[in-house]
Short mmCIF file of C-alpha atoms in Angstrom, two decimals:
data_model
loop_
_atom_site.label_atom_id
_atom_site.label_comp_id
_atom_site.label_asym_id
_atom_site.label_seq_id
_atom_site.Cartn_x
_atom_site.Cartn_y
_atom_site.Cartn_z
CA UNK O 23 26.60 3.97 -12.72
CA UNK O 24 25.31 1.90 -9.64
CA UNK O 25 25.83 5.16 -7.40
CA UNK O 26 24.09 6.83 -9.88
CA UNK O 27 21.02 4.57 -10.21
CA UNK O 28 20.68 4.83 -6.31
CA UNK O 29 20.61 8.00 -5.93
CA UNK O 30 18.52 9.03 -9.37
CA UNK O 31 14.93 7.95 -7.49
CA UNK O 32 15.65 9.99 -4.64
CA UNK O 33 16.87 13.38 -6.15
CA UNK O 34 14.18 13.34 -8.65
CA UNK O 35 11.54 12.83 -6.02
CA UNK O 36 13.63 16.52 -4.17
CA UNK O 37 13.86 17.16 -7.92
CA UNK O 38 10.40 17.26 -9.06
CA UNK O 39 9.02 19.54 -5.46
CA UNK O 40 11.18 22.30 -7.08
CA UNK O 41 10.15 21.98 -10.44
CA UNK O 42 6.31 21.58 -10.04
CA UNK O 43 6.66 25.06 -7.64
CA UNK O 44 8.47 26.70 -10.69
CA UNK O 45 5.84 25.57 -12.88
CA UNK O 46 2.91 26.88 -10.58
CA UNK O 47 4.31 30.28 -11.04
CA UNK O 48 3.08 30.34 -14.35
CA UNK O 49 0.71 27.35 -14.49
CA UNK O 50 -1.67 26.31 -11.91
CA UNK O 51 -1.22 23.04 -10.98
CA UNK O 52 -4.09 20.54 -10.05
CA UNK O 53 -3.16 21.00 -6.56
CA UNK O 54 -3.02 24.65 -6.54
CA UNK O 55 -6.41 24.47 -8.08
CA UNK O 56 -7.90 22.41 -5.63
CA UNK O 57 -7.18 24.47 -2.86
CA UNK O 58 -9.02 27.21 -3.96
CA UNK O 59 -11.89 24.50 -3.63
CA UNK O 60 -10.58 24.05 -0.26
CA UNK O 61 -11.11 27.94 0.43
CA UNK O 62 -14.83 27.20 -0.98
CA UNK O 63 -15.36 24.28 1.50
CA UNK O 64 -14.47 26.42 4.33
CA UNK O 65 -16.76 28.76 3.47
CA UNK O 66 -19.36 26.80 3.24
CA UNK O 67 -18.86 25.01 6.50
CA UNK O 68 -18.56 27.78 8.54
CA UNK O 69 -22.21 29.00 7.71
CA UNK O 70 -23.75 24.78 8.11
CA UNK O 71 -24.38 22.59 10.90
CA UNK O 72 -24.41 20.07 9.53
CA UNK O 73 -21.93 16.66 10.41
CA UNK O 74 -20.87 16.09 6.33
CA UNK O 75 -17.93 18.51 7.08
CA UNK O 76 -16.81 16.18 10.13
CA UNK O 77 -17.00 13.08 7.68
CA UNK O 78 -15.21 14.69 4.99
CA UNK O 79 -13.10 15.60 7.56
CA UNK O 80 -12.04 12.27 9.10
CA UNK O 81 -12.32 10.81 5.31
CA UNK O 82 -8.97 12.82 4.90
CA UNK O 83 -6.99 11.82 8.06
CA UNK O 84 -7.96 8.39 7.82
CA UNK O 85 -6.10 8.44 4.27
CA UNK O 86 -3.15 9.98 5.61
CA UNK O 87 -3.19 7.85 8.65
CA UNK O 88 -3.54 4.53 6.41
CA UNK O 89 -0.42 5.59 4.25
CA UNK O 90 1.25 6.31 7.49
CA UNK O 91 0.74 3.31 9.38
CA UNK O 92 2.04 1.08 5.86
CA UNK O 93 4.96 3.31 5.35
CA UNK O 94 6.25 2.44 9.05
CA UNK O 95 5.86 -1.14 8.30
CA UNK O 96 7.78 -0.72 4.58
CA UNK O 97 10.85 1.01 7.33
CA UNK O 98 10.58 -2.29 9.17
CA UNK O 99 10.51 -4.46 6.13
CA UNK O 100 14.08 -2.38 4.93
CA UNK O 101 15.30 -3.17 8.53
CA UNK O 102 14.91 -6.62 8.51
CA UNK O 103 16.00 -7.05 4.85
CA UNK O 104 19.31 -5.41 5.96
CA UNK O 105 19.88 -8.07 8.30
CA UNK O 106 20.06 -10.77 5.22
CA UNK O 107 21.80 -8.45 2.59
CA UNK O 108 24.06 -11.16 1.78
CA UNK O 109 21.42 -13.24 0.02
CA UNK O 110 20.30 -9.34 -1.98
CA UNK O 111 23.97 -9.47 -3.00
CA UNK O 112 23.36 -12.86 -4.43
CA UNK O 113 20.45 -12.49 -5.83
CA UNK O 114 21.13 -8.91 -7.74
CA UNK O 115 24.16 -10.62 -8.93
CA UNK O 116 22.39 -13.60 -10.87
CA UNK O 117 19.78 -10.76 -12.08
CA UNK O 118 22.55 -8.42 -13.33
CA UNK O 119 25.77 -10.70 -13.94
CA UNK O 120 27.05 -8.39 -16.18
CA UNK O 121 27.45 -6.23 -13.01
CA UNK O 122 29.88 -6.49 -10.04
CA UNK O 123 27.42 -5.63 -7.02
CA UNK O 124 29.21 -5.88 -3.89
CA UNK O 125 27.18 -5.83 -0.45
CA UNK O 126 28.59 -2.40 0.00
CA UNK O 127 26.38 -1.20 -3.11
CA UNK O 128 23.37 -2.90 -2.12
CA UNK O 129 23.78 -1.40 1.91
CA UNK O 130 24.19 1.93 0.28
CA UNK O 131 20.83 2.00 -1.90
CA UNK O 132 18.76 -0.13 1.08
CA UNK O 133 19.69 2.82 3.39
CA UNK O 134 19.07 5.26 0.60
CA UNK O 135 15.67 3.64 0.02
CA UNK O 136 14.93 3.48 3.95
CA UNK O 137 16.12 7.43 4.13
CA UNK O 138 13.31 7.99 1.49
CA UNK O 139 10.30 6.33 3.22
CA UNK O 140 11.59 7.42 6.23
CA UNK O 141 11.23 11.67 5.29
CA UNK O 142 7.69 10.00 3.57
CA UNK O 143 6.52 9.09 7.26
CA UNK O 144 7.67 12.22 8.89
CA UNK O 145 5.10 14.10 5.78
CA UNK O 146 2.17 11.73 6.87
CA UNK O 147 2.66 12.51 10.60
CA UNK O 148 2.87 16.00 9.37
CA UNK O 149 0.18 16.14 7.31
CA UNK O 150 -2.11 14.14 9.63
CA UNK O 151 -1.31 16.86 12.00
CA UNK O 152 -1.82 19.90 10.02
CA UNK O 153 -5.20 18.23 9.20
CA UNK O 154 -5.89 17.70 13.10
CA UNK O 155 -5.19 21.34 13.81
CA UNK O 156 -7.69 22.04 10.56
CA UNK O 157 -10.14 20.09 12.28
CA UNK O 158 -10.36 21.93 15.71
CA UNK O 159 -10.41 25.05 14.14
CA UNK O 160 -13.39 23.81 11.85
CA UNK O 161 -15.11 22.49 14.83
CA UNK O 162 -14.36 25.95 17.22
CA UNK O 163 -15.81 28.03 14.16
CA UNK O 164 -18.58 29.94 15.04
CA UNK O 165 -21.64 29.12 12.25
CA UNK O 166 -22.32 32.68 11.75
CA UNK O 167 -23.89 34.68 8.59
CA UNK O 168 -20.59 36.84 8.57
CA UNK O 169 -17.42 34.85 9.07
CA UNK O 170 -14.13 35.94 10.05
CA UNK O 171 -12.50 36.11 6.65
CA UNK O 172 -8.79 36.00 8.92
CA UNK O 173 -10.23 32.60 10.49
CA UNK O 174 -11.10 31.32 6.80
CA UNK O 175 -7.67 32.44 5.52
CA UNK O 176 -6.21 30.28 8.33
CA UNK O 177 -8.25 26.78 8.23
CA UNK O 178 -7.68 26.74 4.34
CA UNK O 179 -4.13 27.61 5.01
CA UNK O 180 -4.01 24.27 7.15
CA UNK O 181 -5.82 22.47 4.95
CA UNK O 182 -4.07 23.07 2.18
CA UNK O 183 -0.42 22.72 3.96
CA UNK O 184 -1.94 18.85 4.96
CA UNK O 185 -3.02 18.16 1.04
CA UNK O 186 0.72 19.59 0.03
CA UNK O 187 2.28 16.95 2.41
CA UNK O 188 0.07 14.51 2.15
CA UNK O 189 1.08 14.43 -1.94
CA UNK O 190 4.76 15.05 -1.29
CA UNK O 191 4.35 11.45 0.99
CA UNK O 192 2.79 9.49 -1.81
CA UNK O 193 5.00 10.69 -4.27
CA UNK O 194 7.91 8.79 -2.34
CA UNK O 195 5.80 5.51 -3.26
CA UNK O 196 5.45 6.32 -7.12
CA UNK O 197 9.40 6.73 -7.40
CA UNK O 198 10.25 4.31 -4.89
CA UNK O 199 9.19 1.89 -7.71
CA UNK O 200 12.54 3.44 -9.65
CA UNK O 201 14.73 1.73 -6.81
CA UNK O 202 13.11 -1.16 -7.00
CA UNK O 203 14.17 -1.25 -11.16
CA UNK O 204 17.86 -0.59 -9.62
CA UNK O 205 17.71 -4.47 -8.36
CA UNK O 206 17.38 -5.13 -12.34
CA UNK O 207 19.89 -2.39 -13.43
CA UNK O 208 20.94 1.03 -12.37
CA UNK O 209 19.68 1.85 -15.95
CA UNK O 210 16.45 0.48 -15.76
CA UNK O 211 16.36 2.91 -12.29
CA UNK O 212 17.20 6.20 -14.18
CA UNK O 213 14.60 4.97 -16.80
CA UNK O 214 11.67 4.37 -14.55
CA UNK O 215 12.29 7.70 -12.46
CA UNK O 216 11.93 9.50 -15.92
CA UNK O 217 9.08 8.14 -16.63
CA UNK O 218 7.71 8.16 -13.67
CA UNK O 219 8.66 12.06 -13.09
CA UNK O 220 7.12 12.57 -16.69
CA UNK O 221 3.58 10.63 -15.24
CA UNK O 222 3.41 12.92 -11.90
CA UNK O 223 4.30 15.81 -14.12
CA UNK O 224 1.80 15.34 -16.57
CA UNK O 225 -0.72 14.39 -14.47
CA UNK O 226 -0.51 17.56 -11.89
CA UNK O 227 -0.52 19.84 -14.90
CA UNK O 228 -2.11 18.70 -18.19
CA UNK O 229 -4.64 16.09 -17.21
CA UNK O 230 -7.91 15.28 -18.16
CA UNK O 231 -8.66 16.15 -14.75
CA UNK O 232 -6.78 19.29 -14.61
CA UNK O 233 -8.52 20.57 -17.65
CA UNK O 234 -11.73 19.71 -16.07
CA UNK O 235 -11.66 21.41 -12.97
CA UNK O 236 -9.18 24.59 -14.14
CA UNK O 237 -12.49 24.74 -16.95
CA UNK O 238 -14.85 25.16 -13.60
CA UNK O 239 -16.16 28.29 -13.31
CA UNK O 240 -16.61 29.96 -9.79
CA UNK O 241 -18.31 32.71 -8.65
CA UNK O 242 -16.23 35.37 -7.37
CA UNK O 243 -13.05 33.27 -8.66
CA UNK O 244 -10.96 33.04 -11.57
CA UNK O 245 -8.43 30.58 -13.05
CA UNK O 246 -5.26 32.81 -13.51
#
């Protein structure tokens, strides 16, 4: 059961990337919405000079570059907090005395936790460079009255690719918080990654916000 409350916050997070891109198959997701907004916003730019599209612009990386920069310190925190996992031991044990949790179990879901925020760095950098490469491309554009529909494809490609990261970082916070409940019981961890994957679930698909902008009607575009 300990094994299994380590390792239930982690495989739902893989878990849930699977699921959601089985679900947008045959219902869009919030995300899959938004980047048909994201096609719309290219559009647009290409044909303004104007410098809202560079603020929007740097409004994004500066996001991804925030949750970056706190994820490497969260990695250093896990670092230095295996260097006193003797006192975790003790301390898990007076919270869970019904429980025999030996430093080898507490190693074991430290690393497991630092593994996770790890992979959720390496999608930040990612994104924040897929959203660098969007931002050239936006800024070599050529503000013409006909736009290269190829060069439109591309940029919202990028865009889109940096959004799709970008989530699949944060969502590494929302069920880190189930191996945090493992320090009260490997139970409580299962339980709060449920919920949890329930919550993202829920939100990306039946929201009030979902049903808002699915409910948007586009010209030239339809919600399938």
């Amino acid at each position: 059961m300990t094994l299994a409350g380590s390792l239930f916050p982690i495989a739902g997070w893989f878990l849930y990337a699977v699921l959601a891109g089985l679900l947008e198959t045959v219902r869009p997701s919030l995300s899959m919405i938004m980047s048909r907004h994201r096609r719309r916003w290219v559009e647009n730019a290409v044909h303004r000079e104007t410098p809202m599209d560079a603020i929007l612009s740097g409004n994004l990386m500066s996001s991804v570059s925030f949750f970056a920069s706190t994820t490497v310190l969260i990695i250093l925190a896990l670092f230095a907090v295996l260097g006193q996992v003797n006192s975790v031991v003790e301390a898990v044990n007076i919270i869970q005395p019904e429980q025999e949790i030996t430093k080898a179990n507490v190693e074991r879901h430290l690393i497991l936790v630092l593994l996770m925020f790890v992979l959720a760095f390496m999608a930040f950098t990612l994104s924040l460079r897929q959203f660098n490469h969007f931002c050239i491309m936006l800024g070599a554009a050529e503000h013409a009255e006909k736009s290269d529909k190829e060069e439109i494809y591309v940029m919202t490609a990028l865009n889109t690719l940096g959004a799709r990261n970008f989530n699949q970082g944060i969502r590494a916070y929302y069920f880190a918080i189930g191996t945090v409940a493992w320090f009260i019981s490997p139970l409580a961890a299962i339980a709060t990654t449920v919920l949890i994957f329930g919550s993202i679930l829920y939100r990306e698909f039946f929201s009030s916000a979902r049903m808002l902008v699915a409910g948007l009607k586009i010209k030239g575009q339809e919600d399938k």
